mmCIF file of C-alpha atoms in Angstrom:
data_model
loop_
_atom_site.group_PDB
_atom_site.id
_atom_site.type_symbol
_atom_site.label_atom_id
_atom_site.label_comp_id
_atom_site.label_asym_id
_atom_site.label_seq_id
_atom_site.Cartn_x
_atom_site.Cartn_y
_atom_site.Cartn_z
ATOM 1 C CA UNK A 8 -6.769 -4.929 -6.791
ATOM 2 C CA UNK A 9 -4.898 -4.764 -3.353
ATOM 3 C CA UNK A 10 -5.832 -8.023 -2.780
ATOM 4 C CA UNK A 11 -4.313 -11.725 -1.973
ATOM 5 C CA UNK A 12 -6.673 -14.659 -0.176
ATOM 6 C CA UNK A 13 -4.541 -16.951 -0.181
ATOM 7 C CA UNK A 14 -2.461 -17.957 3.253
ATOM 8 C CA UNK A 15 1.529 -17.508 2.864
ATOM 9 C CA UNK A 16 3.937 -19.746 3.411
ATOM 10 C CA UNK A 17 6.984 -18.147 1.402
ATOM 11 C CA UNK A 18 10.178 -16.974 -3.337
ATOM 12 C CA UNK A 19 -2.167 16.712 -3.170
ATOM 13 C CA UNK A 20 -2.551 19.482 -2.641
ATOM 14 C CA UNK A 21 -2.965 20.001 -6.347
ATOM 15 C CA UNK A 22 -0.573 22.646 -7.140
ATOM 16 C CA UNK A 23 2.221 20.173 -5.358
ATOM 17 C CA UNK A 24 0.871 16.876 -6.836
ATOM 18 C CA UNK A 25 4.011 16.601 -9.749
ATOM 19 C CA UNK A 26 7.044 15.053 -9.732
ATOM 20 C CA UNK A 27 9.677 16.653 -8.239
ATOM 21 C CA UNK A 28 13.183 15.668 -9.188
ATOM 22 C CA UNK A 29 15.535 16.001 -5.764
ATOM 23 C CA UNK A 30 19.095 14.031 -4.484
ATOM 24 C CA UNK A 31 17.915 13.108 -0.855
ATOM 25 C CA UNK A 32 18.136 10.546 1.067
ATOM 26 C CA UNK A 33 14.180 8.515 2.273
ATOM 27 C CA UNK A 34 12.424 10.539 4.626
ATOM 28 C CA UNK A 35 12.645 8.060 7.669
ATOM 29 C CA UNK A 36 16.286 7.469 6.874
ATOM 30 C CA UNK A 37 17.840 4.677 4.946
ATOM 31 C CA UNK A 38 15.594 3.603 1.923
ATOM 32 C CA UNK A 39 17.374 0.161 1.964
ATOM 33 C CA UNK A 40 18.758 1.503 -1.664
ATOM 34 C CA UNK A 41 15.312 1.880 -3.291
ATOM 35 C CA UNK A 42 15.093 5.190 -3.805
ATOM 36 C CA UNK A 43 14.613 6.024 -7.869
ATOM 37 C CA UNK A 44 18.417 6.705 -9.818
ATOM 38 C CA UNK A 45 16.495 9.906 -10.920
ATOM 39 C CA UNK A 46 15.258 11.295 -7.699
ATOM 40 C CA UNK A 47 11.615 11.699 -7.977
ATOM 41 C CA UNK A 48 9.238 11.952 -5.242
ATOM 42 C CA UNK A 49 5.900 12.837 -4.622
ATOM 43 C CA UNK A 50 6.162 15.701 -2.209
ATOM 44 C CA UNK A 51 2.653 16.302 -0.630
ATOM 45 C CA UNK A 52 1.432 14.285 1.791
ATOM 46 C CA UNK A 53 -1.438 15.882 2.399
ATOM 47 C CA UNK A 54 -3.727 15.616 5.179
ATOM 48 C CA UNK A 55 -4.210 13.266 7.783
ATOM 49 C CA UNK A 56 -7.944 12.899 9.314
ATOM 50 C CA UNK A 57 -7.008 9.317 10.693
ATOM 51 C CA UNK A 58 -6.360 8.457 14.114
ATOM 52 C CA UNK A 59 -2.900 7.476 14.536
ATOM 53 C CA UNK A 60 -1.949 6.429 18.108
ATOM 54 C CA UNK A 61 0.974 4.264 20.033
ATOM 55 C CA UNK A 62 0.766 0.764 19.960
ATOM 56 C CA UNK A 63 1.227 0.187 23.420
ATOM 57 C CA UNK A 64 -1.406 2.442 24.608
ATOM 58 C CA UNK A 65 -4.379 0.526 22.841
ATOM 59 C CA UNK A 66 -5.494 -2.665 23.891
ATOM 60 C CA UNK A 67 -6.245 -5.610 21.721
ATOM 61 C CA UNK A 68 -9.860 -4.955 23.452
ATOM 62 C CA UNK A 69 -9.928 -1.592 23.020
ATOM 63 C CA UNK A 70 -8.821 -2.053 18.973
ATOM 64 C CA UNK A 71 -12.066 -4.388 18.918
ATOM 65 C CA UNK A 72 -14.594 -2.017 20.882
ATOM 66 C CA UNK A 73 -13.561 1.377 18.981
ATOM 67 C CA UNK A 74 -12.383 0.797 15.549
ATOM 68 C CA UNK A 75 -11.999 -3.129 14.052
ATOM 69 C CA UNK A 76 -15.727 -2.908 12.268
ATOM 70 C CA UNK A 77 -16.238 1.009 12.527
ATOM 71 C CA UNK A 78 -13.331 2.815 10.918
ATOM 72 C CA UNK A 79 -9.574 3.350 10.005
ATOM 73 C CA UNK A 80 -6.901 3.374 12.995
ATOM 74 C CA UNK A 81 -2.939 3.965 11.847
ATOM 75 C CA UNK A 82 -0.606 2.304 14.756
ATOM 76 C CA UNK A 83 3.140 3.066 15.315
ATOM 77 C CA UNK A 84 5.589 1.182 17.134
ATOM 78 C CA UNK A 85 3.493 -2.190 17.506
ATOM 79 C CA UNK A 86 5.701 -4.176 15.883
ATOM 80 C CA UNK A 87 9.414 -4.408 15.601
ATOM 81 C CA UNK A 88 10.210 -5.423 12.144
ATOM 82 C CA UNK A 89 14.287 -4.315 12.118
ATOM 83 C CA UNK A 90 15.140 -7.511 10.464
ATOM 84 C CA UNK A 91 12.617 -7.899 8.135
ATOM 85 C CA UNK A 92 13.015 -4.835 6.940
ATOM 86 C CA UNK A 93 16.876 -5.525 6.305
ATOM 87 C CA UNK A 94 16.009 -8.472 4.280
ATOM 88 C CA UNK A 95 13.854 -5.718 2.010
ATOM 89 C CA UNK A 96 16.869 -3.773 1.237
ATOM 90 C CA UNK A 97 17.607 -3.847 -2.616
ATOM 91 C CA UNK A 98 20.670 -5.413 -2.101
ATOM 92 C CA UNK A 99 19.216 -8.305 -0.228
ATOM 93 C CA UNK A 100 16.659 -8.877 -2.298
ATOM 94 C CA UNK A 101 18.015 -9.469 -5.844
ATOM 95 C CA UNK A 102 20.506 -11.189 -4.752
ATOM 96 C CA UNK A 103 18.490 -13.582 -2.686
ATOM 97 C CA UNK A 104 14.973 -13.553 -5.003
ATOM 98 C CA UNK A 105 16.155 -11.842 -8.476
ATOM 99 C CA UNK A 106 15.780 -14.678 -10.558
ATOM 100 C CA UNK A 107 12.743 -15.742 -9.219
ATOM 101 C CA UNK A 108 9.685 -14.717 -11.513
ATOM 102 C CA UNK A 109 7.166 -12.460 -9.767
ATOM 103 C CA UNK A 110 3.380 -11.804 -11.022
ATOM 104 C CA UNK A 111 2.180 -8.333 -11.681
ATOM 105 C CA UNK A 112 -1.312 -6.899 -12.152
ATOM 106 C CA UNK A 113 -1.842 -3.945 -14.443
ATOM 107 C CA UNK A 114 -3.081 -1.156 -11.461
ATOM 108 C CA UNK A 115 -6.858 -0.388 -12.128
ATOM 109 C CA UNK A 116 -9.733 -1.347 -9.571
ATOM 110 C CA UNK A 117 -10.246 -5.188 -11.291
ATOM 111 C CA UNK A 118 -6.376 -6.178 -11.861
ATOM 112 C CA UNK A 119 -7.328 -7.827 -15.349
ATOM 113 C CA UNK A 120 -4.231 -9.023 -16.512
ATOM 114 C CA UNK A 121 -1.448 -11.138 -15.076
ATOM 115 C CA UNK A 122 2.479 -10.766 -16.282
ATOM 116 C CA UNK A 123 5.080 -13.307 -14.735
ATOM 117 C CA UNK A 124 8.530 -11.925 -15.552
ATOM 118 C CA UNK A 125 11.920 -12.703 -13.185
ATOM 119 C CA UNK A 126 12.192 -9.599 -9.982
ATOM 120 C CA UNK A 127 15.498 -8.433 -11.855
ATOM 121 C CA UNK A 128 13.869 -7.290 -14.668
ATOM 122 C CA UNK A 129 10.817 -6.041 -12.913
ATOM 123 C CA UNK A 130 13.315 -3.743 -10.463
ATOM 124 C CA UNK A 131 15.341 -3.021 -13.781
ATOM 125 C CA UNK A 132 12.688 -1.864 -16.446
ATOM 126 C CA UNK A 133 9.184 -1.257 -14.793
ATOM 127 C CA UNK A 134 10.538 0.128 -11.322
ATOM 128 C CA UNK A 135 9.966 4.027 -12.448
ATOM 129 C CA UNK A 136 7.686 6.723 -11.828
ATOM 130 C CA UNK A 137 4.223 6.625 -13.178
ATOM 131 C CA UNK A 138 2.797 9.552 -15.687
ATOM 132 C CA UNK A 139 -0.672 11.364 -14.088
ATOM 133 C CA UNK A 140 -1.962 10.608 -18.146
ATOM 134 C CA UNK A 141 -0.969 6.541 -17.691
ATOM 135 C CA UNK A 142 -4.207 4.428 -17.588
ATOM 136 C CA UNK A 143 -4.424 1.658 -14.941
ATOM 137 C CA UNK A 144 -4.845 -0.934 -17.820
ATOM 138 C CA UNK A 145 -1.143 0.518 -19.107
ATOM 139 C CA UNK A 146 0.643 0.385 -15.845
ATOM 140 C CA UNK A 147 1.880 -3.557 -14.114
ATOM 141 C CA UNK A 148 2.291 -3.333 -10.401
ATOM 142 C CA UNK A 149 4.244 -5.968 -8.184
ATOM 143 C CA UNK A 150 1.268 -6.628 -5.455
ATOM 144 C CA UNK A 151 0.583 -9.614 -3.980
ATOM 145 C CA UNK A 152 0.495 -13.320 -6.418
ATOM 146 C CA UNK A 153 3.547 -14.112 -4.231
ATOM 147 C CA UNK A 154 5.116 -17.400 -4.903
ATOM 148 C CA UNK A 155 4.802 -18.286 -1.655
ATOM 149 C CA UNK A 156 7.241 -21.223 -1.446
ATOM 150 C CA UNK A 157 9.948 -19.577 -3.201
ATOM 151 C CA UNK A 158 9.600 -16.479 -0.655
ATOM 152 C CA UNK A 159 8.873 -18.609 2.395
ATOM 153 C CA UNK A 160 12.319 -17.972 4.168
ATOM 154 C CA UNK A 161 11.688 -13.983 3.742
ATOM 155 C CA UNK A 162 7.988 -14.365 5.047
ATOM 156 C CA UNK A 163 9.323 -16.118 8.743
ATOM 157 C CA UNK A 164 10.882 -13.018 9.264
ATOM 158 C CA UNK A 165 7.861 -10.864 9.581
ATOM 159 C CA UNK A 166 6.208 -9.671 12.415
ATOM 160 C CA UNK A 167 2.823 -9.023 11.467
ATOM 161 C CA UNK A 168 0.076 -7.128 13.825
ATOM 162 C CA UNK A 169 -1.330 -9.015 16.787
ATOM 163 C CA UNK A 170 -4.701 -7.402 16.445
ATOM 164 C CA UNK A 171 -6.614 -9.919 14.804
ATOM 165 C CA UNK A 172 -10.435 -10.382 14.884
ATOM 166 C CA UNK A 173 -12.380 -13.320 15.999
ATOM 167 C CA UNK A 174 -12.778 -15.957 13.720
ATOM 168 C CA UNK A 175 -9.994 -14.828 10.745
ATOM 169 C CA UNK A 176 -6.573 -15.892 9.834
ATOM 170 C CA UNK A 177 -4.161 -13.435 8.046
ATOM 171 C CA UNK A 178 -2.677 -13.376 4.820
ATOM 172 C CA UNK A 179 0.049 -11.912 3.450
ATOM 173 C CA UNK A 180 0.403 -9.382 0.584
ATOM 174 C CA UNK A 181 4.402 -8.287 -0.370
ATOM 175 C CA UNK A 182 5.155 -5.235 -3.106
ATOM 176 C CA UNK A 183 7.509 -3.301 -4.602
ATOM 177 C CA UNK A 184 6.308 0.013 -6.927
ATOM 178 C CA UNK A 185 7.628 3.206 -7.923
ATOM 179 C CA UNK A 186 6.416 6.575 -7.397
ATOM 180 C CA UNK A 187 3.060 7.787 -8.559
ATOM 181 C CA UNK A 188 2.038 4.080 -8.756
ATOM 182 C CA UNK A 189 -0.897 3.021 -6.899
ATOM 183 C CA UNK A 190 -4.106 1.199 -7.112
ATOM 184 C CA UNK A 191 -7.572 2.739 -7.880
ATOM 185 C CA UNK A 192 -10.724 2.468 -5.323
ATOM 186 C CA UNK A 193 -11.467 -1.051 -4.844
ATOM 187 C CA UNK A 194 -12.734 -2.862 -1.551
ATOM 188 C CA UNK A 195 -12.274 -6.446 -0.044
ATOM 189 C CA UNK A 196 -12.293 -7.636 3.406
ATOM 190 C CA UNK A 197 -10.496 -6.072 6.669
ATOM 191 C CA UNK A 198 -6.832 -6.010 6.990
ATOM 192 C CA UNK A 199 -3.100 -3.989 7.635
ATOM 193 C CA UNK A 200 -0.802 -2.302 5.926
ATOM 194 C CA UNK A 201 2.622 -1.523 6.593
ATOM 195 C CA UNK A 202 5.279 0.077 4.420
ATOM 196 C CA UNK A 203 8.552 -1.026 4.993
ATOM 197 C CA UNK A 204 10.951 1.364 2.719
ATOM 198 C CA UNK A 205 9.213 4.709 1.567
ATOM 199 C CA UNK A 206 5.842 6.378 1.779
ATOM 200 C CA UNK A 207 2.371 5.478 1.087
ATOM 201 C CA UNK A 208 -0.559 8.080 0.621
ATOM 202 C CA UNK A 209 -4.023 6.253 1.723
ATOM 203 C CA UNK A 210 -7.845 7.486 0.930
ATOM 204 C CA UNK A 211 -10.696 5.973 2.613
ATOM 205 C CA UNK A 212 -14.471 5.730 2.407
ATOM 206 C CA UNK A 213 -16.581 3.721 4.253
ATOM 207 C CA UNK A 214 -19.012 0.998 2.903
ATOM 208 C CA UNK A 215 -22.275 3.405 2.557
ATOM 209 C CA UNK A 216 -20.455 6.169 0.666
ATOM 210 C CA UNK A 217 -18.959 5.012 -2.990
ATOM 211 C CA UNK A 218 -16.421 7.518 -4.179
ATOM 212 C CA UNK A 219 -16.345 9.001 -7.453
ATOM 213 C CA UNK A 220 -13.412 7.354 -10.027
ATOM 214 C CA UNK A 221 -12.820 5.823 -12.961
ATOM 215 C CA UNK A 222 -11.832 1.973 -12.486
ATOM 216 C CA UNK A 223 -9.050 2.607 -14.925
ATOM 217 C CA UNK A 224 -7.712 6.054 -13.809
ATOM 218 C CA UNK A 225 -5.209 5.815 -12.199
ATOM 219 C CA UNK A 226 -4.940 7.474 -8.127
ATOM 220 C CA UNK A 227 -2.784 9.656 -9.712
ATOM 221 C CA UNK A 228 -4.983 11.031 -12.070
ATOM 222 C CA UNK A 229 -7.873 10.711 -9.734
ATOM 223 C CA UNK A 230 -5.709 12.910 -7.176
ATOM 224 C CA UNK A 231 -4.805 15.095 -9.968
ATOM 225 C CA UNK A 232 -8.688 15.871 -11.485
ATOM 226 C CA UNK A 233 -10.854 14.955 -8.994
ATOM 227 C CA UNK A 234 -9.665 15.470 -5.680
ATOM 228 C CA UNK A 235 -8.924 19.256 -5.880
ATOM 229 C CA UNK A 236 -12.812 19.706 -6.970
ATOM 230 C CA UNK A 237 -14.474 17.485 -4.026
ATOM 231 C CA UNK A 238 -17.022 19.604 -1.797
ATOM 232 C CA UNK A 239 -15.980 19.046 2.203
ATOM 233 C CA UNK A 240 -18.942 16.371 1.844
ATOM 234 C CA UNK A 241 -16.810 14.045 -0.194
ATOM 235 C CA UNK A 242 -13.696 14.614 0.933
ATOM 236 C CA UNK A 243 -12.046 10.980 1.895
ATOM 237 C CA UNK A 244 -10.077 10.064 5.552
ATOM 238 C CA UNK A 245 -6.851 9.807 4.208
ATOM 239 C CA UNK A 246 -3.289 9.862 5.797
ATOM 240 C CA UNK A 247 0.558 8.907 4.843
ATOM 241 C CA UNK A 248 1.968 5.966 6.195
ATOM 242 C CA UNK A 249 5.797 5.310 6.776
ATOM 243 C CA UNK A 250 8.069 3.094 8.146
ATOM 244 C CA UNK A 251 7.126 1.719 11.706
ATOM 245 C CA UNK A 252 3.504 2.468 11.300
ATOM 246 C CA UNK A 253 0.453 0.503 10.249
ATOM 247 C CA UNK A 254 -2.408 1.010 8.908
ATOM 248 C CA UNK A 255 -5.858 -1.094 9.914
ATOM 249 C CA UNK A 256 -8.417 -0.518 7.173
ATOM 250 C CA UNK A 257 -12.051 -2.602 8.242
ATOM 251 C CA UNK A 258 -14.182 -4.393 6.316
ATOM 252 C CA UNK A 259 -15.538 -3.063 2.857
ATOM 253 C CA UNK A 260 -14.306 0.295 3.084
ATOM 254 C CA UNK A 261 -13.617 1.480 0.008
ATOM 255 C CA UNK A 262 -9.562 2.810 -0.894
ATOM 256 C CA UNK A 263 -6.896 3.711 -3.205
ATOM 257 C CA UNK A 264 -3.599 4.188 -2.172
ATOM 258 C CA UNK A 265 -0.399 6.262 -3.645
ATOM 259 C CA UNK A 266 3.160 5.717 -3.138
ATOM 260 C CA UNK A 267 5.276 8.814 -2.877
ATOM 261 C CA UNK A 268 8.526 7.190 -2.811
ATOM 262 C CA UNK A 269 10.095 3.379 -4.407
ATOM 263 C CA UNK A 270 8.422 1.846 -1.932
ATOM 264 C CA UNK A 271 8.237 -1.592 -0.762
ATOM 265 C CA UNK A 272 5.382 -2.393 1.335
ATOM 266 C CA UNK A 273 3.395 -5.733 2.705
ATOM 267 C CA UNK A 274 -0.289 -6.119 3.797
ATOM 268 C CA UNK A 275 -1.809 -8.801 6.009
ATOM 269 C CA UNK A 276 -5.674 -9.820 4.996
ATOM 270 C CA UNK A 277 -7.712 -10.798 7.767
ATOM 271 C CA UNK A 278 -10.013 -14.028 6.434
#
């Protein structure tokens, strides 16, 4: 699961919902060199039902009062992460962090197995776009584990949100997944999510209202065979995020998340 406790210091519509194999360039401009050799994207983006509003216009006070223990808020332009988001490019990263082993987590809602294997070969052999018919179990995804004094120097660089709630302490999540990857419904404690290169596709629920999946479908799959058949009653809040926005999801709400593009990503836990 999307899921880290540990403090960081550091090395569809339906009709739309399959690949689609284009030459373009990231949708908010350079994709730091991420973007798949074959092209593939997730095109739909579907709806967004979340309230997405300016940084500067909310107050830390008024992110308490309306929507740190109530629901969802997305939030552009609160941070500026240029240089952090440099540091992600492709380039940067092999050649800085390559060799150093990362841990992956096959994607279904429990993460049951661990992998260690060096970033190079992660980015070489498992960086691809994930089948609808793949089975969470089947499928490792770089989330979180972070050897955090190997990646310590990359870490300083990032600007995380200043919203924080009383009594917690963030920690930080880091990723790197193709498209079509994503992790099933699961739920932890409060937190943020940013994506740094690409697109992420988000689906909420709060506490009182369990959606219906399969722990090892993947969101894929769940998008694929579920979603189209869900009465208005049961439809999630969802919303894409991209570059320069964040998303604040509170405490216990259910989600699953999809990543249109190669994206690489980061999430800070509030604990």
């Amino acid at each position: 699961m999307e899921y880290n406790t540990a403090v960081l210091t550091g090395c569809a519509q339906f009709v739309l919902l399959c690949f689609i194999g284009i030459k373009a360039a990231e949708p908010s401009g350079d994709g730091g060199g991420w973007s798949s050799d074959s092209g593939f994207r997730l095109q739909d983006e579907g709806d967004c039902n979340i309230d997405i509003l300016d940084g500067f216009s909310l107050s830390h006070q008024q992110f308490i009062a309306r929507y740190a223990y109530s629901r969802p808020v997305i939030l552009r332009g609160l941070t500026d992460n240029t240089r952090f988001r440099s540091l992600c490019s492709k380039a940067s990263l092999l050649e800085e962090y390559g060799a150093c082993k990362v841990r992956l987590s096959t994607a279904n809602t429990f993460s049951y197995r661990k992998v260690d294997i060096p970033l190079q070969e992660y980015v070489d052999d498992l960086l691809r776009p994930q089948s609808a018919d793949a089975l969470g179990s089947e499928t490792l995804y770089f989330f979180g584990d972070n050897n955090f004094t190997e990646w310590q120097s990359l870490f300083e660089q990032y600007e995380s949100p200043p919203y924080v709630l009383p009594r917690t302490s963030g920690a930080y999540s880091f990723g790197i997944a193709g498209p079509g990857t994503g992790v099933p419904f699961h739920w932890h404690g409060p937190g943020y999510s940013e994506v740094i290169y690409g697109r992420k596709r988000w689906f909420l629920y709060p506490p009182d209202r369990e959606p219906h999946f399969h722990p090892n479908r993947t969101t894929l799959s769940w998008l694929r065979d579920t979603y189209p058949h869900l009465p208005e009653e049961e439809a999630p809040l969802e919303c894409t995020i991209r570059p320069g926005e964040v998303l604040y999801f509170p405490d216990r709400w259910w989600h699953a998340t999809l990543n249109l593009d190669t994206s690489v990503f980061i999430s800070t836990f509030l604990g």
